[in-house]
Amino acid sequence: MLTGLQVAIIGGDARQLEVVHKCSELDATVFLFGFDNLSNQFSGITKAELSPEVLQGMDAVILPAVGTDDEGQVETLFSSVVLKLTDEHIAALPKHAKVFTGMAKPYLRKLCTKYSIELIELFSLDDVAIYNSIPTAEGALMIAIQNTDITIHGSSCMVLGFGRTGLTMARTLQGIGARVQVGVNRPEYYARAHEMGLNPFYTSKLMSHVRDVDLLFNTIPSMIITAQVIAHMPHRAVIIDLASKPGGTDFRFAEKRGIKAILAPGLPGIVAPKTAGRIMADSMSRIIMEDARTRRNAE
Ligand code: NAP
């Protein structure tokens, strides 16, 4: 339980509602900032105006998936008020407080480092990344279906990268009957893909494996689907790039060659905001609880 702990939830989209719900369920004292247009009434929750004074007693500050922009502005889907996180806000937090977000921009990282406040980027945690790979793979399938005139069953699919997202993507495609090649960079990934009945190859040989591909899913966050690779692909192929912006595809060359290439970031929040919110809420509440327990034991 989070009894006796104070949590500030600042801005966000539908995912934050799951976080509000979870914190309230676990008996935290919850303060909401940037939720003035929210009709949903949560019991025992205080809507407040963001100020350094009100942040002084917080044990945790929860920001949206993308914490702030490069100027410190926080996305607020449920408010028309512009919220900006400044030095004064972070400086006011107690030293044990934790700031949570999905993925931070340099602005937020610098601010937290400056005031020695721990910043937790949820999307980089293994458990969150693995859970998030489920809505990501489902979203990628949705895009594949919308952009092809063949079934995925029986099609020739390729997944580049065999990490947390790539493995789930490959297994999902295999599960609905696609023929799946997996581009890897390590012998242990090669062995695992082989064990799963997938067709692994090393991405150093990517060019020679793309000749017959219908759907190419990329999870490698660096330029991998180069002009040379695209030149070897059939015109019917569709590239779905899941890697974080700017992706790993030469989009300009794909367009020139008439190959459809789609950059598809943020799929969990788009296709399954409730599940995505729950994944974040579960992980955050576990971390806040463990931290409170550690501090209690140290007292
Ligand atoms: P990850 O677990 O680190 O997986 C990436 C994998 O790519 C790693 O296993 C890495 O190998 C491998 N890799 C790197 N360079 C390679 C190369 N040249 N050839 C073959 N493999 C290579 O990361 P993740 O959690 O799966 O996330 C992957 C990307 O997807 C990230 O950019 C993430 O932000 C993004 N993402 C997007 C969505 C969405 O909605 N579109 C959702 C979740 C994540 P090593 O282990 O050797 O580094």
mmCIF file of C-alpha atoms and ligand atoms in Angstrom:
data_model
loop_
_atom_site.group_PDB
_atom_site.id
_atom_site.type_symbol
_atom_site.label_atom_id
_atom_site.label_comp_id
_atom_site.label_asym_id
_atom_site.label_seq_id
_atom_site.Cartn_x
_atom_site.Cartn_y
_atom_site.Cartn_z
ATOM 1 C CA MET A 1 0.000 0.000 0.000
ATOM 2 C CA LEU A 2 1.020 3.634 -0.484
ATOM 3 C CA THR A 3 -0.640 4.823 2.716
ATOM 4 C CA GLY A 4 0.942 8.014 4.036
ATOM 5 C CA LEU A 5 2.796 8.760 0.788
ATOM 6 C CA GLN A 6 2.152 11.876 -1.298
ATOM 7 C CA VAL A 7 2.129 11.592 -5.054
ATOM 8 C CA ALA A 8 1.943 14.446 -7.588
ATOM 9 C CA ILE A 9 0.555 13.479 -10.993
ATOM 10 C CA ILE A 10 1.322 16.207 -13.505
ATOM 11 C CA GLY A 11 -0.388 16.263 -16.921
ATOM 12 C CA GLY A 12 -0.642 13.411 -19.374
ATOM 13 C CA ASP A 13 -3.115 11.536 -21.539
ATOM 14 C CA ALA A 14 -5.516 8.615 -21.049
ATOM 15 C CA ARG A 15 -2.663 6.503 -19.673
ATOM 16 C CA GLN A 16 -2.382 8.767 -16.626
ATOM 17 C CA LEU A 17 -5.959 7.931 -15.623
ATOM 18 C CA GLU A 18 -4.829 4.374 -14.924
ATOM 19 C CA VAL A 19 -1.984 5.772 -12.830
ATOM 20 C CA VAL A 20 -4.385 8.010 -10.878
ATOM 21 C CA HIS A 21 -6.662 5.031 -10.333
ATOM 22 C CA LYS A 22 -3.845 2.757 -9.136
ATOM 23 C CA CYS A 23 -2.345 5.341 -6.741
ATOM 24 C CA SER A 24 -5.752 6.075 -5.279
ATOM 25 C CA GLU A 25 -6.542 2.334 -4.967
ATOM 26 C CA LEU A 26 -3.266 1.881 -3.044
ATOM 27 C CA ASP A 27 -4.272 4.693 -0.640
ATOM 28 C CA ALA A 28 -1.678 7.303 -1.637
ATOM 29 C CA THR A 29 -2.506 10.970 -1.084
ATOM 30 C CA VAL A 30 -2.811 12.092 -4.689
ATOM 31 C CA PHE A 31 -2.509 15.643 -6.065
ATOM 32 C CA LEU A 32 -3.459 16.242 -9.687
ATOM 33 C CA PHE A 33 -2.000 19.070 -11.752
ATOM 34 C CA GLY A 34 -3.335 19.842 -15.227
ATOM 35 C CA PHE A 35 -6.550 17.841 -14.978
ATOM 36 C CA ASP A 36 -9.083 20.720 -14.718
ATOM 37 C CA ASN A 37 -11.184 19.519 -17.699
ATOM 38 C CA LEU A 38 -11.454 15.990 -16.371
ATOM 39 C CA SER A 39 -15.059 15.245 -15.513
ATOM 40 C CA ASN A 40 -14.164 11.920 -13.925
ATOM 41 C CA GLN A 41 -14.368 12.372 -10.163
ATOM 42 C CA PHE A 42 -11.847 10.321 -8.210
ATOM 43 C CA SER A 43 -12.473 10.147 -4.502
ATOM 44 C CA GLY A 44 -9.831 11.408 -2.086
ATOM 45 C CA ILE A 45 -7.895 13.227 -4.768
ATOM 46 C CA THR A 46 -6.998 16.915 -4.762
ATOM 47 C CA LYS A 47 -6.730 19.001 -7.917
ATOM 48 C CA ALA A 48 -4.183 21.742 -7.362
ATOM 49 C CA GLU A 49 -2.180 24.451 -9.087
ATOM 50 C CA LEU A 50 1.445 23.632 -9.764
ATOM 51 C CA SER A 51 3.781 25.547 -7.465
ATOM 52 C CA PRO A 52 7.088 24.839 -5.671
ATOM 53 C CA GLU A 53 5.303 25.090 -2.293
ATOM 54 C CA VAL A 54 2.857 22.313 -3.049
ATOM 55 C CA LEU A 55 5.645 20.008 -4.268
ATOM 56 C CA GLN A 56 7.612 20.310 -1.018
ATOM 57 C CA GLY A 57 6.003 17.305 0.619
ATOM 58 C CA MET A 58 5.870 14.926 -2.354
ATOM 59 C CA ASP A 59 7.382 11.438 -2.295
ATOM 60 C CA ALA A 60 6.891 10.953 -6.025
ATOM 61 C CA VAL A 61 6.214 13.117 -9.069
ATOM 62 C CA ILE A 62 4.640 11.334 -12.017
ATOM 63 C CA LEU A 63 4.961 12.942 -15.437
ATOM 64 C CA PRO A 64 3.465 11.787 -18.774
ATOM 65 C CA ALA A 65 5.152 9.232 -21.060
ATOM 66 C CA VAL A 66 7.283 11.971 -22.621
ATOM 67 C CA GLY A 67 8.150 13.903 -19.441
ATOM 68 C CA THR A 68 8.559 17.429 -20.755
ATOM 69 C CA ASP A 69 9.473 19.022 -24.051
ATOM 70 C CA ASP A 70 12.819 20.753 -24.568
ATOM 71 C CA GLU A 71 11.559 23.862 -22.732
ATOM 72 C CA GLY A 72 10.064 22.027 -19.766
ATOM 73 C CA GLN A 73 6.433 22.121 -20.921
ATOM 74 C CA VAL A 74 4.344 19.146 -19.807
ATOM 75 C CA GLU A 75 1.670 17.672 -22.103
ATOM 76 C CA THR A 76 -1.784 18.185 -20.588
ATOM 77 C CA LEU A 77 -4.580 16.513 -22.500
ATOM 78 C CA PHE A 78 -7.112 17.255 -19.753
ATOM 79 C CA SER A 79 -6.369 20.964 -19.354
ATOM 80 C CA SER A 80 -5.975 24.102 -21.447
ATOM 81 C CA VAL A 81 -3.526 25.517 -18.901
ATOM 82 C CA VAL A 82 0.125 25.401 -19.974
ATOM 83 C CA LEU A 83 2.225 23.615 -17.344
ATOM 84 C CA LYS A 84 5.947 24.184 -17.240
ATOM 85 C CA LEU A 85 8.335 22.354 -14.953
ATOM 86 C CA THR A 86 11.119 24.664 -13.806
ATOM 87 C CA ASP A 87 14.179 24.679 -11.562
ATOM 88 C CA GLU A 88 12.047 25.957 -8.654
ATOM 89 C CA HIS A 89 9.705 22.941 -8.849
ATOM 90 C CA ILE A 90 12.449 20.302 -8.828
ATOM 91 C CA ALA A 91 14.515 22.216 -6.234
ATOM 92 C CA ALA A 92 11.501 22.195 -3.900
ATOM 93 C CA LEU A 93 11.209 18.378 -3.832
ATOM 94 C CA PRO A 94 12.513 16.464 -0.795
ATOM 95 C CA LYS A 95 15.790 14.692 -1.621
ATOM 96 C CA HIS A 96 14.224 11.207 -1.383
ATOM 97 C CA ALA A 97 11.517 12.063 -3.954
ATOM 98 C CA LYS A 98 11.530 10.240 -7.274
ATOM 99 C CA VAL A 99 10.456 11.669 -10.633
ATOM 100 C CA PHE A 100 8.840 9.169 -13.024
ATOM 101 C CA THR A 101 8.347 9.423 -16.757
ATOM 102 C CA GLY A 102 8.353 7.083 -19.763
ATOM 103 C CA MET A 103 11.275 8.603 -21.626
ATOM 104 C CA ALA A 104 12.937 11.893 -20.596
ATOM 105 C CA LYS A 105 14.254 14.679 -22.791
ATOM 106 C CA PRO A 106 17.640 16.223 -21.890
ATOM 107 C CA TYR A 107 15.806 19.175 -20.226
ATOM 108 C CA LEU A 108 14.300 16.960 -17.513
ATOM 109 C CA ARG A 109 17.443 14.840 -17.117
ATOM 110 C CA LYS A 110 19.548 17.960 -16.533
ATOM 111 C CA LEU A 111 17.064 19.397 -14.034
ATOM 112 C CA CYS A 112 16.941 16.198 -11.968
ATOM 113 C CA THR A 113 20.735 15.776 -12.042
ATOM 114 C CA LYS A 114 21.198 19.409 -10.996
ATOM 115 C CA TYR A 115 19.094 18.927 -7.833
ATOM 116 C CA SER A 116 20.135 15.293 -7.167
ATOM 117 C CA ILE A 117 16.590 13.997 -7.626
ATOM 118 C CA GLU A 118 16.312 10.436 -8.928
ATOM 119 C CA LEU A 119 14.708 10.245 -12.353
ATOM 120 C CA ILE A 120 13.180 6.929 -13.381
ATOM 121 C CA GLU A 121 12.610 6.381 -17.094
ATOM 122 C CA LEU A 122 10.081 3.578 -17.149
ATOM 123 C CA PHE A 123 10.433 2.593 -20.809
ATOM 124 C CA SER A 124 14.050 1.635 -20.238
ATOM 125 C CA LEU A 125 13.187 -0.812 -17.443
ATOM 126 C CA ASP A 126 13.238 -4.408 -18.658
ATOM 127 C CA ASP A 127 9.875 -5.396 -17.235
ATOM 128 C CA VAL A 128 8.090 -2.328 -18.639
ATOM 129 C CA ALA A 129 9.768 -2.758 -22.058
ATOM 130 C CA ILE A 130 8.729 -6.429 -22.182
ATOM 131 C CA TYR A 131 5.114 -5.725 -21.169
ATOM 132 C CA ASN A 132 4.998 -2.812 -23.627
ATOM 133 C CA SER A 133 6.184 -5.086 -26.420
ATOM 134 C CA ILE A 134 2.742 -6.736 -26.358
ATOM 135 C CA PRO A 135 0.663 -3.665 -27.397
ATOM 136 C CA THR A 136 3.541 -2.656 -29.686
ATOM 137 C CA ALA A 137 3.373 -5.943 -31.595
ATOM 138 C CA GLU A 138 -0.428 -5.744 -31.747
ATOM 139 C CA GLY A 139 -0.214 -2.175 -33.072
ATOM 140 C CA ALA A 140 2.375 -3.201 -35.654
ATOM 141 C CA LEU A 141 0.074 -6.000 -36.818
ATOM 142 C CA MET A 142 -2.763 -3.485 -37.157
ATOM 143 C CA ILE A 143 -0.571 -1.269 -39.370
ATOM 144 C CA ALA A 144 0.537 -4.292 -41.402
ATOM 145 C CA ILE A 145 -3.065 -5.357 -42.027
ATOM 146 C CA GLN A 146 -4.087 -1.803 -42.979
ATOM 147 C CA ASN A 147 -1.258 -1.501 -45.481
ATOM 148 C CA THR A 148 -1.269 -4.833 -47.293
ATOM 149 C CA ASP A 149 -3.665 -6.700 -49.553
ATOM 150 C CA ILE A 150 -2.448 -10.147 -48.476
ATOM 151 C CA THR A 151 -2.897 -12.080 -45.267
ATOM 152 C CA ILE A 152 -0.044 -12.096 -42.803
ATOM 153 C CA HIS A 153 -0.568 -15.837 -42.610
ATOM 154 C CA GLY A 154 1.690 -17.326 -45.258
ATOM 155 C CA SER A 155 3.496 -14.033 -45.914
ATOM 156 C CA SER A 156 7.233 -13.534 -45.795
ATOM 157 C CA CYS A 157 8.031 -11.386 -42.761
ATOM 158 C CA MET A 158 11.310 -10.089 -41.408
ATOM 159 C CA VAL A 159 12.014 -8.683 -37.950
ATOM 160 C CA LEU A 160 15.237 -6.750 -37.405
ATOM 161 C CA GLY A 161 16.574 -6.831 -33.840
ATOM 162 C CA PHE A 162 15.799 -9.598 -31.364
ATOM 163 C CA GLY A 163 15.536 -7.611 -28.143
ATOM 164 C CA ARG A 164 12.455 -7.021 -26.029
ATOM 165 C CA THR A 165 10.274 -5.767 -28.888
ATOM 166 C CA GLY A 166 11.781 -7.849 -31.695
ATOM 167 C CA LEU A 167 11.303 -11.166 -29.912
ATOM 168 C CA THR A 168 7.613 -10.483 -29.186
ATOM 169 C CA MET A 169 7.071 -9.219 -32.740
ATOM 170 C CA ALA A 170 8.661 -12.325 -34.250
ATOM 171 C CA ARG A 171 6.689 -14.682 -32.001
ATOM 172 C CA THR A 172 3.416 -12.860 -32.761
ATOM 173 C CA LEU A 173 3.976 -13.104 -36.515
ATOM 174 C CA GLN A 174 4.934 -16.763 -36.213
ATOM 175 C CA GLY A 175 1.787 -17.367 -34.165
ATOM 176 C CA ILE A 176 -0.465 -16.216 -36.992
ATOM 177 C CA GLY A 177 1.300 -18.318 -39.581
ATOM 178 C CA ALA A 178 3.836 -16.001 -41.209
ATOM 179 C CA ARG A 179 7.231 -17.230 -42.360
ATOM 180 C CA VAL A 180 9.550 -15.201 -40.130
ATOM 181 C CA GLN A 181 13.190 -14.298 -40.668
ATOM 182 C CA VAL A 182 14.958 -12.573 -37.774
ATOM 183 C CA GLY A 183 17.989 -10.300 -38.220
ATOM 184 C CA VAL A 184 20.336 -10.603 -35.238
ATOM 185 C CA ASN A 185 23.792 -9.423 -34.186
ATOM 186 C CA ARG A 186 24.828 -12.066 -31.625
ATOM 187 C CA PRO A 187 25.233 -15.863 -31.623
ATOM 188 C CA GLU A 188 23.038 -16.217 -28.524
ATOM 189 C CA TYR A 189 20.163 -14.393 -30.270
ATOM 190 C CA TYR A 190 20.755 -16.573 -33.337
ATOM 191 C CA ALA A 191 20.531 -19.700 -31.180
ATOM 192 C CA ARG A 192 17.336 -18.526 -29.423
ATOM 193 C CA ALA A 193 15.649 -17.616 -32.723
ATOM 194 C CA HIS A 194 16.608 -21.028 -34.128
ATOM 195 C CA GLU A 195 15.240 -22.752 -31.011
ATOM 196 C CA MET A 196 11.924 -20.901 -31.511
ATOM 197 C CA GLY A 197 11.613 -22.212 -35.063
ATOM 198 C CA LEU A 198 12.317 -18.802 -36.615
ATOM 199 C CA ASN A 199 14.806 -18.262 -39.456
ATOM 200 C CA PRO A 200 17.724 -16.248 -38.062
ATOM 201 C CA PHE A 201 20.464 -14.484 -40.030
ATOM 202 C CA TYR A 202 23.128 -11.916 -39.163
ATOM 203 C CA THR A 203 22.225 -8.360 -40.131
ATOM 204 C CA SER A 204 25.711 -7.942 -41.636
ATOM 205 C CA LYS A 205 24.184 -10.029 -44.472
ATOM 206 C CA LEU A 206 20.854 -8.148 -44.509
ATOM 207 C CA MET A 207 20.983 -7.256 -48.191
ATOM 208 C CA SER A 208 20.987 -10.867 -49.326
ATOM 209 C CA HIS A 209 17.909 -11.742 -47.223
ATOM 210 C CA VAL A 210 15.398 -9.070 -48.292
ATOM 211 C CA ARG A 211 14.696 -10.152 -51.885
ATOM 212 C CA ASP A 212 11.453 -11.938 -51.048
ATOM 213 C CA VAL A 213 10.157 -9.906 -48.099
ATOM 214 C CA ASP A 214 6.497 -8.823 -47.884
ATOM 215 C CA LEU A 215 6.689 -7.125 -44.491
ATOM 216 C CA LEU A 216 9.773 -5.794 -42.742
ATOM 217 C CA PHE A 217 9.507 -4.787 -39.063
ATOM 218 C CA ASN A 218 12.477 -2.869 -37.693
ATOM 219 C CA THR A 219 13.311 -2.523 -33.979
ATOM 220 C CA ILE A 220 16.965 -1.432 -34.340
ATOM 221 C CA PRO A 221 17.311 2.234 -33.390
ATOM 222 C CA SER A 222 20.042 3.104 -35.902
ATOM 223 C CA MET A 223 20.262 3.323 -39.702
ATOM 224 C CA ILE A 224 19.956 -0.296 -40.846
ATOM 225 C CA ILE A 225 17.483 -0.277 -43.759
ATOM 226 C CA THR A 226 19.768 1.736 -45.993
ATOM 227 C CA ALA A 227 19.250 2.740 -49.616
ATOM 228 C CA GLN A 228 21.325 -0.301 -50.638
ATOM 229 C CA VAL A 229 19.070 -2.645 -48.644
ATOM 230 C CA ILE A 230 15.908 -1.009 -50.010
ATOM 231 C CA ALA A 231 17.252 -1.368 -53.560
ATOM 232 C CA HIS A 232 17.241 -5.159 -53.052
ATOM 233 C CA MET A 233 13.632 -5.302 -51.765
ATOM 234 C CA PRO A 234 10.574 -6.102 -53.913
ATOM 235 C CA HIS A 235 8.277 -3.141 -54.707
ATOM 236 C CA ARG A 236 5.355 -4.800 -52.919
ATOM 237 C CA ALA A 237 7.229 -4.809 -49.579
ATOM 238 C CA VAL A 238 6.042 -2.662 -46.665
ATOM 239 C CA ILE A 239 8.486 -1.426 -44.034
ATOM 240 C CA ILE A 240 7.092 -0.812 -40.537
ATOM 241 C CA ASP A 241 9.743 0.933 -38.477
ATOM 242 C CA LEU A 242 9.116 0.560 -34.754
ATOM 243 C CA ALA A 243 12.440 1.964 -33.562
ATOM 244 C CA SER A 244 12.390 5.299 -31.752
ATOM 245 C CA LYS A 245 12.585 8.423 -33.893
ATOM 246 C CA PRO A 246 14.103 8.900 -36.440
ATOM 247 C CA GLY A 247 13.865 5.099 -36.941
ATOM 248 C CA GLY A 248 16.349 2.953 -38.826
ATOM 249 C CA THR A 249 15.100 3.407 -42.392
ATOM 250 C CA ASP A 250 16.185 5.620 -45.260
ATOM 251 C CA PHE A 251 12.629 6.928 -45.712
ATOM 252 C CA ARG A 252 13.626 9.317 -48.481
ATOM 253 C CA PHE A 253 15.022 6.496 -50.621
ATOM 254 C CA ALA A 254 12.088 4.183 -49.852
ATOM 255 C CA GLU A 255 9.691 6.851 -51.134
ATOM 256 C CA LYS A 256 11.825 7.399 -54.223
ATOM 257 C CA ARG A 257 11.761 3.681 -54.963
ATOM 258 C CA GLY A 258 7.969 3.487 -54.358
ATOM 259 C CA ILE A 259 8.259 1.248 -51.299
ATOM 260 C CA LYS A 260 5.858 2.030 -48.494
ATOM 261 C CA ALA A 261 7.783 2.788 -45.289
ATOM 262 C CA ILE A 262 5.981 3.794 -42.103
ATOM 263 C CA LEU A 263 7.541 5.133 -38.913
ATOM 264 C CA ALA A 264 5.246 3.956 -36.107
ATOM 265 C CA PRO A 265 6.289 5.342 -32.702
ATOM 266 C CA GLY A 266 4.301 5.249 -29.454
ATOM 267 C CA LEU A 267 2.048 2.320 -30.367
ATOM 268 C CA PRO A 268 1.125 1.185 -26.806
ATOM 269 C CA GLY A 269 -0.353 4.614 -26.001
ATOM 270 C CA ILE A 270 -2.224 4.648 -29.326
ATOM 271 C CA VAL A 271 -3.652 1.142 -29.581
ATOM 272 C CA ALA A 272 -4.031 0.254 -25.902
ATOM 273 C CA PRO A 273 -3.851 3.351 -23.644
ATOM 274 C CA LYS A 274 -5.552 1.553 -20.782
ATOM 275 C CA THR A 275 -3.137 -1.387 -20.833
ATOM 276 C CA ALA A 276 -0.175 0.945 -21.402
ATOM 277 C CA GLY A 277 -1.265 3.058 -18.410
ATOM 278 C CA ARG A 278 -1.655 -0.025 -16.257
ATOM 279 C CA ILE A 279 1.836 -1.243 -17.176
ATOM 280 C CA MET A 280 3.302 2.110 -16.093
ATOM 281 C CA ALA A 281 1.133 2.311 -12.968
ATOM 282 C CA ASP A 282 2.077 -1.195 -11.786
ATOM 283 C CA SER A 283 5.775 -0.580 -12.228
ATOM 284 C CA MET A 284 5.716 2.866 -10.576
ATOM 285 C CA SER A 285 3.676 1.791 -7.591
ATOM 286 C CA ARG A 286 6.015 -1.176 -7.020
ATOM 287 C CA ILE A 287 9.075 1.118 -7.097
ATOM 288 C CA ILE A 288 7.481 3.713 -4.769
ATOM 289 C CA MET A 289 6.462 0.971 -2.323
ATOM 290 C CA GLU A 290 9.928 -0.651 -2.329
ATOM 291 C CA ASP A 291 11.563 2.734 -1.809
ATOM 292 C CA ALA A 292 9.273 3.586 1.123
ATOM 293 C CA ARG A 293 9.998 0.162 2.677
ATOM 294 C CA THR A 294 13.777 0.661 2.310
ATOM 295 C CA ARG A 295 13.561 4.107 3.924
ATOM 296 C CA ARG A 296 11.429 2.774 6.804
ATOM 297 C CA ASN A 297 13.908 -0.070 7.453
ATOM 298 C CA ALA A 298 16.818 2.393 7.447
ATOM 299 C CA GLU A 299 15.156 4.605 10.092
HETATM 300 P P1 NAP B 1 16.216 -3.658 -27.136
HETATM 301 O O1 NAP B 1 15.689 -4.681 -26.198
HETATM 302 O O2 NAP B 1 17.501 -2.983 -26.823
HETATM 303 O O3 NAP B 1 16.286 -4.321 -28.607
HETATM 304 C C1 NAP B 1 17.017 -3.808 -29.672
HETATM 305 C C2 NAP B 1 17.837 -4.953 -30.192
HETATM 306 O O4 NAP B 1 18.472 -4.585 -31.415
HETATM 307 C C3 NAP B 1 18.954 -5.340 -29.214
HETATM 308 O O5 NAP B 1 18.858 -6.716 -28.955
HETATM 309 C C4 NAP B 1 20.226 -4.993 -29.979
HETATM 310 O O6 NAP B 1 21.275 -5.878 -29.706
HETATM 311 C C5 NAP B 1 19.746 -5.188 -31.393
HETATM 312 N N1 NAP B 1 20.623 -4.562 -32.381
HETATM 313 C C6 NAP B 1 21.257 -3.379 -32.335
HETATM 314 N N2 NAP B 1 21.968 -3.180 -33.466
HETATM 315 C C7 NAP B 1 21.775 -4.292 -34.236
HETATM 316 C C8 NAP B 1 22.247 -4.706 -35.494
HETATM 317 N N3 NAP B 1 23.043 -3.935 -36.241
HETATM 318 N N4 NAP B 1 21.859 -5.909 -35.968
HETATM 319 C C9 NAP B 1 21.030 -6.709 -35.254
HETATM 320 N N5 NAP B 1 20.554 -6.376 -34.037
HETATM 321 C C10 NAP B 1 20.917 -5.178 -33.542
HETATM 322 O O7 NAP B 1 15.170 -2.505 -27.330
HETATM 323 P P2 NAP B 1 13.575 -2.670 -27.396
HETATM 324 O O8 NAP B 1 13.002 -2.416 -26.065
HETATM 325 O O9 NAP B 1 13.236 -3.910 -28.137
HETATM 326 O O10 NAP B 1 13.222 -1.408 -28.294
HETATM 327 C C11 NAP B 1 13.673 -1.335 -29.617
HETATM 328 C C12 NAP B 1 13.268 0.006 -30.219
HETATM 329 O O11 NAP B 1 11.863 0.062 -30.305
HETATM 330 C C13 NAP B 1 13.686 1.222 -29.373
HETATM 331 O O12 NAP B 1 14.065 2.262 -30.235
HETATM 332 C C14 NAP B 1 12.424 1.579 -28.613
HETATM 333 O O13 NAP B 1 12.385 2.952 -28.239
HETATM 334 C C15 NAP B 1 11.406 1.256 -29.674
HETATM 335 N N6 NAP B 1 10.041 0.990 -29.196
HETATM 336 C C16 NAP B 1 9.050 1.447 -29.983
HETATM 337 C C17 NAP B 1 7.752 1.196 -29.658
HETATM 338 C C18 NAP B 1 6.684 1.675 -30.606
HETATM 339 O O14 NAP B 1 5.555 1.848 -30.186
HETATM 340 N N7 NAP B 1 7.008 1.870 -31.862
HETATM 341 C C19 NAP B 1 7.438 0.505 -28.480
HETATM 342 C C20 NAP B 1 8.470 0.041 -27.684
HETATM 343 C C21 NAP B 1 9.795 0.281 -28.053
HETATM 344 P P3 NAP B 1 22.189 -5.726 -28.389
HETATM 345 O O15 NAP B 1 21.469 -6.502 -27.344
HETATM 346 O O16 NAP B 1 23.480 -6.329 -28.825
HETATM 347 O O17 NAP B 1 22.285 -4.262 -28.092
#
